[in-house]
Tab-separated table of C-alpha atoms and ligand atoms in Angstrom:
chain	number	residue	atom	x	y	z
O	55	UNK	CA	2.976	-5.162	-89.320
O	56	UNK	CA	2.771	-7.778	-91.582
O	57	UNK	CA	2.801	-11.783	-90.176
O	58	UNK	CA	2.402	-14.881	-91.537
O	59	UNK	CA	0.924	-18.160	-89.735
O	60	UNK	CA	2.194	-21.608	-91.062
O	61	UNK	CA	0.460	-22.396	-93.901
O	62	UNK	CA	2.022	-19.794	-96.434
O	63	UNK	CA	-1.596	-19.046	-98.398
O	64	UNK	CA	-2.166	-17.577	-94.888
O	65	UNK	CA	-1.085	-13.752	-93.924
O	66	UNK	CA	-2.267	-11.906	-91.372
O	67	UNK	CA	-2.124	-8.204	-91.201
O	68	UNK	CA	-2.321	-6.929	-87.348
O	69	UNK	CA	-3.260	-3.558	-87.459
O	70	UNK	CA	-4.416	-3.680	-83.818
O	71	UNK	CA	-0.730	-4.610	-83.026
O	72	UNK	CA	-0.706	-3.566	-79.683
O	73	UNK	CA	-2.306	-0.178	-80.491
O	74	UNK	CA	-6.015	-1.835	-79.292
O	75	UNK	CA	-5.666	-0.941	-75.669
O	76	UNK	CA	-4.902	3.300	-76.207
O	77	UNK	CA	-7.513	3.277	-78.518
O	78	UNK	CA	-10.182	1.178	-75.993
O	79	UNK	CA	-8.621	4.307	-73.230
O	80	UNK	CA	-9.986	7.298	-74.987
O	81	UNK	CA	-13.450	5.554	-76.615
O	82	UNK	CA	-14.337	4.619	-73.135
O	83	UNK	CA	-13.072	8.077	-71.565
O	84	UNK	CA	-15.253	9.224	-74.350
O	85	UNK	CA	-18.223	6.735	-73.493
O	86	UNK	CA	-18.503	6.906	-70.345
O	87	UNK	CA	-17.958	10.750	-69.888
O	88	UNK	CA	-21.441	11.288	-71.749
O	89	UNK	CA	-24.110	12.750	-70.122
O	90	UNK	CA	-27.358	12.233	-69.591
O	91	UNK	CA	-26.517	8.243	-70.956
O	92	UNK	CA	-23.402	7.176	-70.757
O	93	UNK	CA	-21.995	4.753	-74.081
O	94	UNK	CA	-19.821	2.150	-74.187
O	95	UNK	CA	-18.861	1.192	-78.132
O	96	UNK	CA	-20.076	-2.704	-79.277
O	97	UNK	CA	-16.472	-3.418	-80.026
O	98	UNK	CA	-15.917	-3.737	-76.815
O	99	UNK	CA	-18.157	-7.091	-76.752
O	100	UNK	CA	-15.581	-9.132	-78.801
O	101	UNK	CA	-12.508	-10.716	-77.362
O	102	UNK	CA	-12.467	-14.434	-77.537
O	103	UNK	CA	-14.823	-15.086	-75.240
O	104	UNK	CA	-17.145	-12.777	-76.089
O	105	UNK	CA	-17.038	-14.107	-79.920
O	106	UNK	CA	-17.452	-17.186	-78.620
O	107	UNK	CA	-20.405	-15.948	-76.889
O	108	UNK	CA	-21.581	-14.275	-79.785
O	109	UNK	CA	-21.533	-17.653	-81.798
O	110	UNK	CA	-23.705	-19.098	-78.573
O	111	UNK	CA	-26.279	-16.420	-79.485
O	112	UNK	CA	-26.445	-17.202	-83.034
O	113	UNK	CA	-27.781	-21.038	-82.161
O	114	UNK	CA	-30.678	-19.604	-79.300
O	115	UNK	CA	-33.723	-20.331	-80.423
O	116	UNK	CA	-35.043	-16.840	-79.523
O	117	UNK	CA	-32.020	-15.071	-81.954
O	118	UNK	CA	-33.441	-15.680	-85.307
O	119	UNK	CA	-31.489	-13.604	-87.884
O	120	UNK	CA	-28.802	-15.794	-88.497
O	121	UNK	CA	-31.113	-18.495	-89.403
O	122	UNK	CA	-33.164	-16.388	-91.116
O	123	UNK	CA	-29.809	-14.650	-92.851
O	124	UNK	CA	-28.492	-17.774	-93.447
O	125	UNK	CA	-31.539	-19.314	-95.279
O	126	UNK	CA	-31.397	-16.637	-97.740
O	127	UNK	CA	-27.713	-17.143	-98.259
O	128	UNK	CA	-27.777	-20.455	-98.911
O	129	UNK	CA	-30.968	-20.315	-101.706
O	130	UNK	CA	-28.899	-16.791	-103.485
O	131	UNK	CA	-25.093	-17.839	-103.402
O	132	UNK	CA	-25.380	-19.570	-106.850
O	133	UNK	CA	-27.085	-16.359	-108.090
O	134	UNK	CA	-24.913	-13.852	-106.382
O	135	UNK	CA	-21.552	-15.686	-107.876
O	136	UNK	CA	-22.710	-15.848	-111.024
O	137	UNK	CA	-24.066	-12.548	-111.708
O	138	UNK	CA	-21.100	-10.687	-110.156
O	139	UNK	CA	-18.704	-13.546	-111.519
O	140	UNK	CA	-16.836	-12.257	-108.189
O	141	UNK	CA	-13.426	-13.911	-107.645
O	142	UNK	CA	-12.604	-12.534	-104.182
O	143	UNK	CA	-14.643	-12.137	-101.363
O	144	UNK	CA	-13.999	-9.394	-98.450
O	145	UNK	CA	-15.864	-9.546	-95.590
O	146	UNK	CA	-15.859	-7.232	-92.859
O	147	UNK	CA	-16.857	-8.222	-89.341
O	148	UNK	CA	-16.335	-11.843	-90.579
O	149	UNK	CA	-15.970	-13.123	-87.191
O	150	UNK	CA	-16.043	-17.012	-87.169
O	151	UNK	CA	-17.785	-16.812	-91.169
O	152	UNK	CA	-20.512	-19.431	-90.711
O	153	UNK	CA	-22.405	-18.316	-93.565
O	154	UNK	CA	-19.682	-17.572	-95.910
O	155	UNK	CA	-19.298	-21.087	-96.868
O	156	UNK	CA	-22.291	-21.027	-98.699
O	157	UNK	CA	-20.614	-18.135	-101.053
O	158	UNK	CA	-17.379	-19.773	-101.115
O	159	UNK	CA	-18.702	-22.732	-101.915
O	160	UNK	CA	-20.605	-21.179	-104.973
O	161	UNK	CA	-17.875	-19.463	-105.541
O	162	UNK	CA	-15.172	-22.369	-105.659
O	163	UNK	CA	-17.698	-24.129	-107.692
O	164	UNK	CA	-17.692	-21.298	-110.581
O	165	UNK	CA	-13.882	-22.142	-110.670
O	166	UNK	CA	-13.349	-18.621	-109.548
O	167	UNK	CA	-12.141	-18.187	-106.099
O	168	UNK	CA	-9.143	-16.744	-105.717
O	169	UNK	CA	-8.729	-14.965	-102.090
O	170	UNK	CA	-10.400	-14.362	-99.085
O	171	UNK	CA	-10.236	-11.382	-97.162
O	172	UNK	CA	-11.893	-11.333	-93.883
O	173	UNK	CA	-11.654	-8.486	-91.313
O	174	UNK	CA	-12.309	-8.155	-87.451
O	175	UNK	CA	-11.212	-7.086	-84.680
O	176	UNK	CA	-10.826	-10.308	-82.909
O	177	UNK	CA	-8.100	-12.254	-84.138
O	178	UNK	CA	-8.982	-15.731	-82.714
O	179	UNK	CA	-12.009	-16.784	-84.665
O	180	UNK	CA	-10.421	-15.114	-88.042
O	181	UNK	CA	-7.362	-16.998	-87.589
O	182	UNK	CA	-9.341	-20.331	-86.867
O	183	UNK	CA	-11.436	-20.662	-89.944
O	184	UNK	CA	-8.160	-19.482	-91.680
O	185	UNK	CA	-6.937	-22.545	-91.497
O	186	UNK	CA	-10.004	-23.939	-91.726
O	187	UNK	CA	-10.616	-22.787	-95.121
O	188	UNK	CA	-7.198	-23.300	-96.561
O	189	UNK	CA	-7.737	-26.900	-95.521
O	190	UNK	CA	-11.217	-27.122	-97.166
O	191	UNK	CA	-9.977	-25.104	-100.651
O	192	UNK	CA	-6.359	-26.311	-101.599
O	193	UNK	CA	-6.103	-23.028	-104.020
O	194	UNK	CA	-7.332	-20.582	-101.854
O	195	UNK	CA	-5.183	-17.589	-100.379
O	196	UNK	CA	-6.414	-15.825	-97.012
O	197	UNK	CA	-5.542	-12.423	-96.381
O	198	UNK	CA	-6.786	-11.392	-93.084
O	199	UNK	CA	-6.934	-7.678	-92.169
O	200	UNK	CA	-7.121	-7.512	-87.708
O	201	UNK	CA	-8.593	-4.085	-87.105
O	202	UNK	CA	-10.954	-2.372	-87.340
O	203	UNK	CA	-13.645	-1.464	-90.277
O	204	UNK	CA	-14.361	2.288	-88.912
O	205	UNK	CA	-10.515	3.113	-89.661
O	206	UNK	CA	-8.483	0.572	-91.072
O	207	UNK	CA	-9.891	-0.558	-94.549
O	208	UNK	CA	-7.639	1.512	-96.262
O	209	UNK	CA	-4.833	-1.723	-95.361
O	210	UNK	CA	-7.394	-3.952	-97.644
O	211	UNK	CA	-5.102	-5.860	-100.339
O	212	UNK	CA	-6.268	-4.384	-104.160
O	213	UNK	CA	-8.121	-6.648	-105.816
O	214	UNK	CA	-10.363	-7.520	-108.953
O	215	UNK	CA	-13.809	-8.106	-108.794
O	216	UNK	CA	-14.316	-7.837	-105.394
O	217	UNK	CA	-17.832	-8.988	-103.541
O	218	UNK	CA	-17.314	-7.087	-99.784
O	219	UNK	CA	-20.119	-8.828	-97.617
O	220	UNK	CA	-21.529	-7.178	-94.750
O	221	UNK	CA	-23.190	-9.549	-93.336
O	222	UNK	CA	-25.185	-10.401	-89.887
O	223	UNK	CA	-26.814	-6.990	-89.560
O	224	UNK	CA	-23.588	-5.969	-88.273
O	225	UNK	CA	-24.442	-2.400	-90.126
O	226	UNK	CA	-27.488	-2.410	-87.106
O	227	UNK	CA	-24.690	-1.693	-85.304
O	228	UNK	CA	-23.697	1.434	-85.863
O	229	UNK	CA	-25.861	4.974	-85.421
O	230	UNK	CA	-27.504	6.243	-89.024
O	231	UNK	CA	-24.613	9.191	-89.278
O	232	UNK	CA	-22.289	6.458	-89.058
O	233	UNK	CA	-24.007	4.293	-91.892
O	234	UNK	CA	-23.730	6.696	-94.041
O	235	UNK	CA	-20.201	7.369	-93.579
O	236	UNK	CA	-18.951	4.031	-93.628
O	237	UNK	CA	-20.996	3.072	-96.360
O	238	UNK	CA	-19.857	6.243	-98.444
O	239	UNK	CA	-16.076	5.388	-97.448
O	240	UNK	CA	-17.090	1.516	-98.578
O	241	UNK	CA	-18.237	2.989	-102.168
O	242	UNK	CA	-15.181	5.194	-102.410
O	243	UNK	CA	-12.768	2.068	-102.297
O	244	UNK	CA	-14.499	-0.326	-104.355
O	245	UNK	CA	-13.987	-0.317	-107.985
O	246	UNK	CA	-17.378	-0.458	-111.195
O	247	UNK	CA	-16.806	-4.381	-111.058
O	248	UNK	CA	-17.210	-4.969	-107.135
O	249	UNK	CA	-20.348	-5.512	-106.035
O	250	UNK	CA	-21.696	-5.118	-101.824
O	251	UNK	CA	-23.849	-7.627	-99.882
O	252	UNK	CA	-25.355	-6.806	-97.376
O	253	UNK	CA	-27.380	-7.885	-94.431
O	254	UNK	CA	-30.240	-6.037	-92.421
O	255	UNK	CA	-32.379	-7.079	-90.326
O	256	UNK	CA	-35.809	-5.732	-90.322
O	257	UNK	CA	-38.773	-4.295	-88.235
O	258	UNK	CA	-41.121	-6.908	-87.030
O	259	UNK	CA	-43.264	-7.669	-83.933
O	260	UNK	CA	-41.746	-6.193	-80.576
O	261	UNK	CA	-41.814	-9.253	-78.947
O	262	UNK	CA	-39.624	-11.266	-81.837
O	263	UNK	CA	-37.358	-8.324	-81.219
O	264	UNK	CA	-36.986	-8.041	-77.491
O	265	UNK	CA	-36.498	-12.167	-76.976
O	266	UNK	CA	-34.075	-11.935	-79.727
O	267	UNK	CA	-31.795	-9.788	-77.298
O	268	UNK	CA	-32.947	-11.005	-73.985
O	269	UNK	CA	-33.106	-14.847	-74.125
O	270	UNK	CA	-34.007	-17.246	-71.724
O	271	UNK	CA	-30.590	-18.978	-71.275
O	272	UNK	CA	-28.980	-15.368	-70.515
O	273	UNK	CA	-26.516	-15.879	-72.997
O	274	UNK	CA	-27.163	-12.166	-74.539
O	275	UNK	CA	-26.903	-11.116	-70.597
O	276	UNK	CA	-23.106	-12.889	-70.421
O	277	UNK	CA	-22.251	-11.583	-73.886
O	278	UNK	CA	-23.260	-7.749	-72.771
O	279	UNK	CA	-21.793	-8.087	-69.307
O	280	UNK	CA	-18.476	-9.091	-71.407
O	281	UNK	CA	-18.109	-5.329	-72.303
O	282	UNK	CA	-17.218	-4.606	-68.607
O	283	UNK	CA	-14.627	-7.413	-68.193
O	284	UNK	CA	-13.075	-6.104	-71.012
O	285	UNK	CA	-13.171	-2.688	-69.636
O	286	UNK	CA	-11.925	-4.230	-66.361
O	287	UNK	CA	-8.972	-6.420	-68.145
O	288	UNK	CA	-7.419	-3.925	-70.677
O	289	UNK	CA	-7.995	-0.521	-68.062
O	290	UNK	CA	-7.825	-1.890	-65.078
O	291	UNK	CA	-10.994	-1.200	-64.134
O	292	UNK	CA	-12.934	-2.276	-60.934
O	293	UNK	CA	-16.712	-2.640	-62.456
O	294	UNK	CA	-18.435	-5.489	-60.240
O	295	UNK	CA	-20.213	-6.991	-63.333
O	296	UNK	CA	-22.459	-9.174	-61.533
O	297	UNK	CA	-24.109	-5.961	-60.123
O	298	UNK	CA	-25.047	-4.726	-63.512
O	299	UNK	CA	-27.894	-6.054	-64.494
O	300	UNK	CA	-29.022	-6.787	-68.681
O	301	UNK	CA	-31.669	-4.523	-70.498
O	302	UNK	CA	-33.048	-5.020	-74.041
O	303	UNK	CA	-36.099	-2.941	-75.754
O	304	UNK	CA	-36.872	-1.412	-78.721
O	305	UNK	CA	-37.329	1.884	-79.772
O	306	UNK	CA	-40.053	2.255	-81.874
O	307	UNK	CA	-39.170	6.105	-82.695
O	308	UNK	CA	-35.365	5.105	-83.776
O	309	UNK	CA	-36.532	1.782	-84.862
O	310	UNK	CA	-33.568	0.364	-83.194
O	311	UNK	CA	-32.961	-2.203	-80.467
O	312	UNK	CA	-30.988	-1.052	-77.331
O	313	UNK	CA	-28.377	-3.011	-74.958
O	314	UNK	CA	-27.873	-1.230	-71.528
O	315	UNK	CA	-26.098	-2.499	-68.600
O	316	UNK	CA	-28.087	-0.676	-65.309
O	317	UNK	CA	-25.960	-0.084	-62.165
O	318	UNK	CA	-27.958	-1.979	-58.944
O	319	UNK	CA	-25.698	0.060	-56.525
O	320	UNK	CA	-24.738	3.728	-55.563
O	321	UNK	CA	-20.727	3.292	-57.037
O	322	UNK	CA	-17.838	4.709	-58.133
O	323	UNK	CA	-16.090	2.603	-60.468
O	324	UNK	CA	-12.092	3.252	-60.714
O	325	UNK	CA	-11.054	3.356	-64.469
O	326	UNK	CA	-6.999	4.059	-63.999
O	327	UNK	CA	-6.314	3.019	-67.915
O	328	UNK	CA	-8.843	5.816	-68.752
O	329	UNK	CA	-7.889	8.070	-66.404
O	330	UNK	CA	-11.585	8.577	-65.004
O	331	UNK	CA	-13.681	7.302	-62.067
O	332	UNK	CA	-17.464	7.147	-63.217
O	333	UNK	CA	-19.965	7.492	-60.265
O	334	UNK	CA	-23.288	5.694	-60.548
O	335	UNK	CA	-26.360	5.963	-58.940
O	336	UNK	CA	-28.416	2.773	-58.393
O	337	UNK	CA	-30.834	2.272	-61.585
O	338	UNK	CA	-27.724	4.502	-63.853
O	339	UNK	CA	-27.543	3.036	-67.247
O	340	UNK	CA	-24.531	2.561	-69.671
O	341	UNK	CA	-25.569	1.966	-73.646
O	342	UNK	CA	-23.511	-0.894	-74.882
O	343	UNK	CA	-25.275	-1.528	-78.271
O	344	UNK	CA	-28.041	-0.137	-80.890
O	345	UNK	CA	-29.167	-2.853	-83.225
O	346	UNK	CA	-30.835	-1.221	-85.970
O	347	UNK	CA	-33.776	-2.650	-87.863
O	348	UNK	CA	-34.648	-1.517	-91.407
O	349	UNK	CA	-37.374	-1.765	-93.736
O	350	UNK	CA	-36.777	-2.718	-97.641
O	351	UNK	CA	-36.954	1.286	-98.535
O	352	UNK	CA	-34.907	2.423	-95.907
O	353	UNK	CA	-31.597	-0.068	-97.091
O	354	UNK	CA	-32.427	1.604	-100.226
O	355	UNK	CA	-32.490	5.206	-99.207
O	356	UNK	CA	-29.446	4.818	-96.785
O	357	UNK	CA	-27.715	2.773	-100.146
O	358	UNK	CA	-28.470	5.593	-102.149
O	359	UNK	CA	-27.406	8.248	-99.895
O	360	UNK	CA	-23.866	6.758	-99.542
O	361	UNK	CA	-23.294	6.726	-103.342
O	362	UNK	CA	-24.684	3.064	-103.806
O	363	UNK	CA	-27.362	1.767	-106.166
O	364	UNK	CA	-29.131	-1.578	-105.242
O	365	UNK	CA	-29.377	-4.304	-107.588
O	366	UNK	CA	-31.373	-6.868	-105.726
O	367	UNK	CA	-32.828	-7.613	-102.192
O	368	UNK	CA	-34.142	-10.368	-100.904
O	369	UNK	CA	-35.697	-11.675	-97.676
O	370	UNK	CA	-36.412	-15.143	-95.814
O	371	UNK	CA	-39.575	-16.761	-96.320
O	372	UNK	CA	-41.232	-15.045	-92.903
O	373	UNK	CA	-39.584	-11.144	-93.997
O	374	UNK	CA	-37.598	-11.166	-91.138
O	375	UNK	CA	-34.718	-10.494	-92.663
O	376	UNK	CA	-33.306	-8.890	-95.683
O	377	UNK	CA	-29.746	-9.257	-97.825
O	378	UNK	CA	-29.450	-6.915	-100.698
O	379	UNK	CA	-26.678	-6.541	-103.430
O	380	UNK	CA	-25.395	-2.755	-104.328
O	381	UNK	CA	-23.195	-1.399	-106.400
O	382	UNK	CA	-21.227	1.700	-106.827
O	383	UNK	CA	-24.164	4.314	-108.279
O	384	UNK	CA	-22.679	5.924	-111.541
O	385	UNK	CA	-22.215	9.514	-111.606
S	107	LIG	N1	-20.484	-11.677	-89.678
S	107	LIG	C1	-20.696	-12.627	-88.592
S	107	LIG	C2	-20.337	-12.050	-87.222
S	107	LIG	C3	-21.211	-10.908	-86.754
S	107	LIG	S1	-20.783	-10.425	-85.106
S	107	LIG	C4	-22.120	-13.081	-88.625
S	107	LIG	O1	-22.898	-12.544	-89.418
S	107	LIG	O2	-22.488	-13.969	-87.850
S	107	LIG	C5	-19.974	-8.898	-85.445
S	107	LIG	C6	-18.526	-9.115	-85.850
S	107	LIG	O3	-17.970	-7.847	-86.144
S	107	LIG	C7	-17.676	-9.723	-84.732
S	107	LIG	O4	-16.879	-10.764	-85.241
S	107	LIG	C8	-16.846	-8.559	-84.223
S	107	LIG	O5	-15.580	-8.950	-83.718
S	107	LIG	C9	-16.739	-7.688	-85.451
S	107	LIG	N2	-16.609	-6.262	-85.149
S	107	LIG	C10	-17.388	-5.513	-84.321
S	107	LIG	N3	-17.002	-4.230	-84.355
S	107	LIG	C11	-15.948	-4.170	-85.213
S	107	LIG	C12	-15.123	-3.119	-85.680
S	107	LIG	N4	-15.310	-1.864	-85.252
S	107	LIG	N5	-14.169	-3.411	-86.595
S	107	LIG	C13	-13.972	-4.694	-87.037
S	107	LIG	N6	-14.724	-5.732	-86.621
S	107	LIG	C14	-15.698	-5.472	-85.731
S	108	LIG	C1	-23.393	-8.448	-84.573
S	108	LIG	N1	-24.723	-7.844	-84.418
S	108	LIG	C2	-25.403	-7.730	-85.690
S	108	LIG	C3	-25.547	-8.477	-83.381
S	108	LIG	C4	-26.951	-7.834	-83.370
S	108	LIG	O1	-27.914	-8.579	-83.420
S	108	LIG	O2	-27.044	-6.606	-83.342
S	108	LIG	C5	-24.910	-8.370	-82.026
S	108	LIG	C6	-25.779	-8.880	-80.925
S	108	LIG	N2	-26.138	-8.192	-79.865
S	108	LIG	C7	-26.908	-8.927	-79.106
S	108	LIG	N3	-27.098	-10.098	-79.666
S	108	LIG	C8	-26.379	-10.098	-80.827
């Protein structure tokens, strides 16, 4: 279903529609059926509040890879526009787009830009700096996609040289037999002339990595807690959230930084949208996030295994985090 907001350069494309909440019943029936750890999926994190939350996050001193993601942005935009003379930029998992502007910027600057196309599952923030952005470039168009980048990029608009970004280490996010799906399913739809970008973060010192995900103010805490009152709001669910308590570490075998929420009580929590009551015993754990973290060769391998070649990949000045530019590998 197709709907437009005021400003006619505007349209929004709702492919959530209603449909979010039977979807959210069998992932969590899913999730939290699992055994020995139960899951919940990082979606889950993102209504309003918890993007706003998110964008809290990304201004803590402790969580450095938007600065870090940014900084590289910001020095590369000229470069990236004018070597893949892109004239429409899709971005998935755009969420409020902080660091877009530098592309669009360099972009509206080349006397290119044409359309953005941002996708997310939470319509607030996309809408927002929809406006935003139409205000900011008089010629611009904005076609947002609502939904969801596992299943619904098949509703993306055609288009002509086409730079998707990925940015934010979003692609952390999901488990390596994901990557690779998505990532092969991302090279299937784009065309010779579209180029990805793409942000990973990268291995570095444990303790960077755990205060990234655990910081002082608790903000990361409120953000993962957020995943229950969601749970609670769209299933009717009874979790007490207070009594689950935060946990960050990193795996050094999976390379990957997990989010659990541990039960402090012997519970069972009622989950009537989902048709299931989960029992916990005090010190059970629920997995609410992996945040990969990637060294230079392993973008490049996981690139290359989903039918991508990379052109270029850059870092910050401390290597903390890494953007790289791909294109669809020729047969
Ligand atoms: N790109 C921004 C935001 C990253 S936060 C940045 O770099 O700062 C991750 C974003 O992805 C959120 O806006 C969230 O709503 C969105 N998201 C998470 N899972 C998603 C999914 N399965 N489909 C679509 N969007 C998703
Ligand atoms: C969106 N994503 C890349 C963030 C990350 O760092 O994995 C989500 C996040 N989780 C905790 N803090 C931020």
């Amino acid at each position: 279903m197709t709907d437009a907001l005021a400003e006619p350069r505007i349209r929004i494309d709702d492919r959530l529609n209603g449909s979010a909440g039977d979807e959210i019943a069998v992932e969590v029936r899913d999730g939290l059926s699992r055994s020995p750890l139960r899951e919940l999926p990082p979606k889950l994190f993102y209504d309003a509040y918890g993007s706003e939350l998110f964008d809290r996050i990304t201004q803590l001193p402790e969580y450095y890879p938007t600065r870090c993601e940014r900084s590289i942005l910001n020095r590369r935009a000229p470069e990236v526009v004018s070597t893949t003379r892109a004239e429409e930029l899709v971005e998935l998992g755009s969420g409020s787009a902080s660091k877009t502007r530098a592309l669009l910027f360099a972009m509206a600057g080349s006397g290119r830009l044409r359309r953005y196309v941002p996708v997310d599952v939470s319509a607030e923030p996309v809408e927002r700096c929809a406006d935003e952005l139409c205000k900011t470039y008089p010629g611009l168009e904005v076609h947002a996609l609502i939904g969801d980048f596992h299943r619904d990029l098949e509703h993306l608009p055609d288009g002509n040289r086409r730079l998707f970004a990925f940015l934010g280490g979003t692609i952390g996010n999901l488990f390596p037999h994901e990557r690779v799906e998505f990532l092969g399913g991302l090279a299937e739809l784009m065309d010779p002339d579209d180029r990805l970008l793409l942000g990973t973060d990268l291995v570095k010192e444990v303790d960077v990595l755990e205060a990234a995900y655990d910081d002082a103010d608790g903000v990361t805490a409120e953000f993962n807690r957020n995943a229950l009152r969601v749970v609670n709001r769209e299933l009717g669910a009874d979790f007490q959230i207070e009594r689950f308590e935060h946990r960050a570490f990193f795996d050094p075998d999976e390379a990957w930084i997990e989010m659990r929420l541990r039960s402090l009580d012997d519970v069972v929590v009622n989950v009537p949208g989902a048709g299931i009551e989960v029992p916990f015993d005090a010190g059970d754990e629920i997995r609410t996030e992996i945040s990969a973290k990637f060294t230079p060769d392993r973008v490049d391998g996981e690139l290359a295994a989903s039918g991508l070649a990379l052109d270029e990949l850059w870092t910050d000045d401390e290597d903390r985090f890494a953007v790289s530019l791909s294109s669809v590998a020729s047969p």
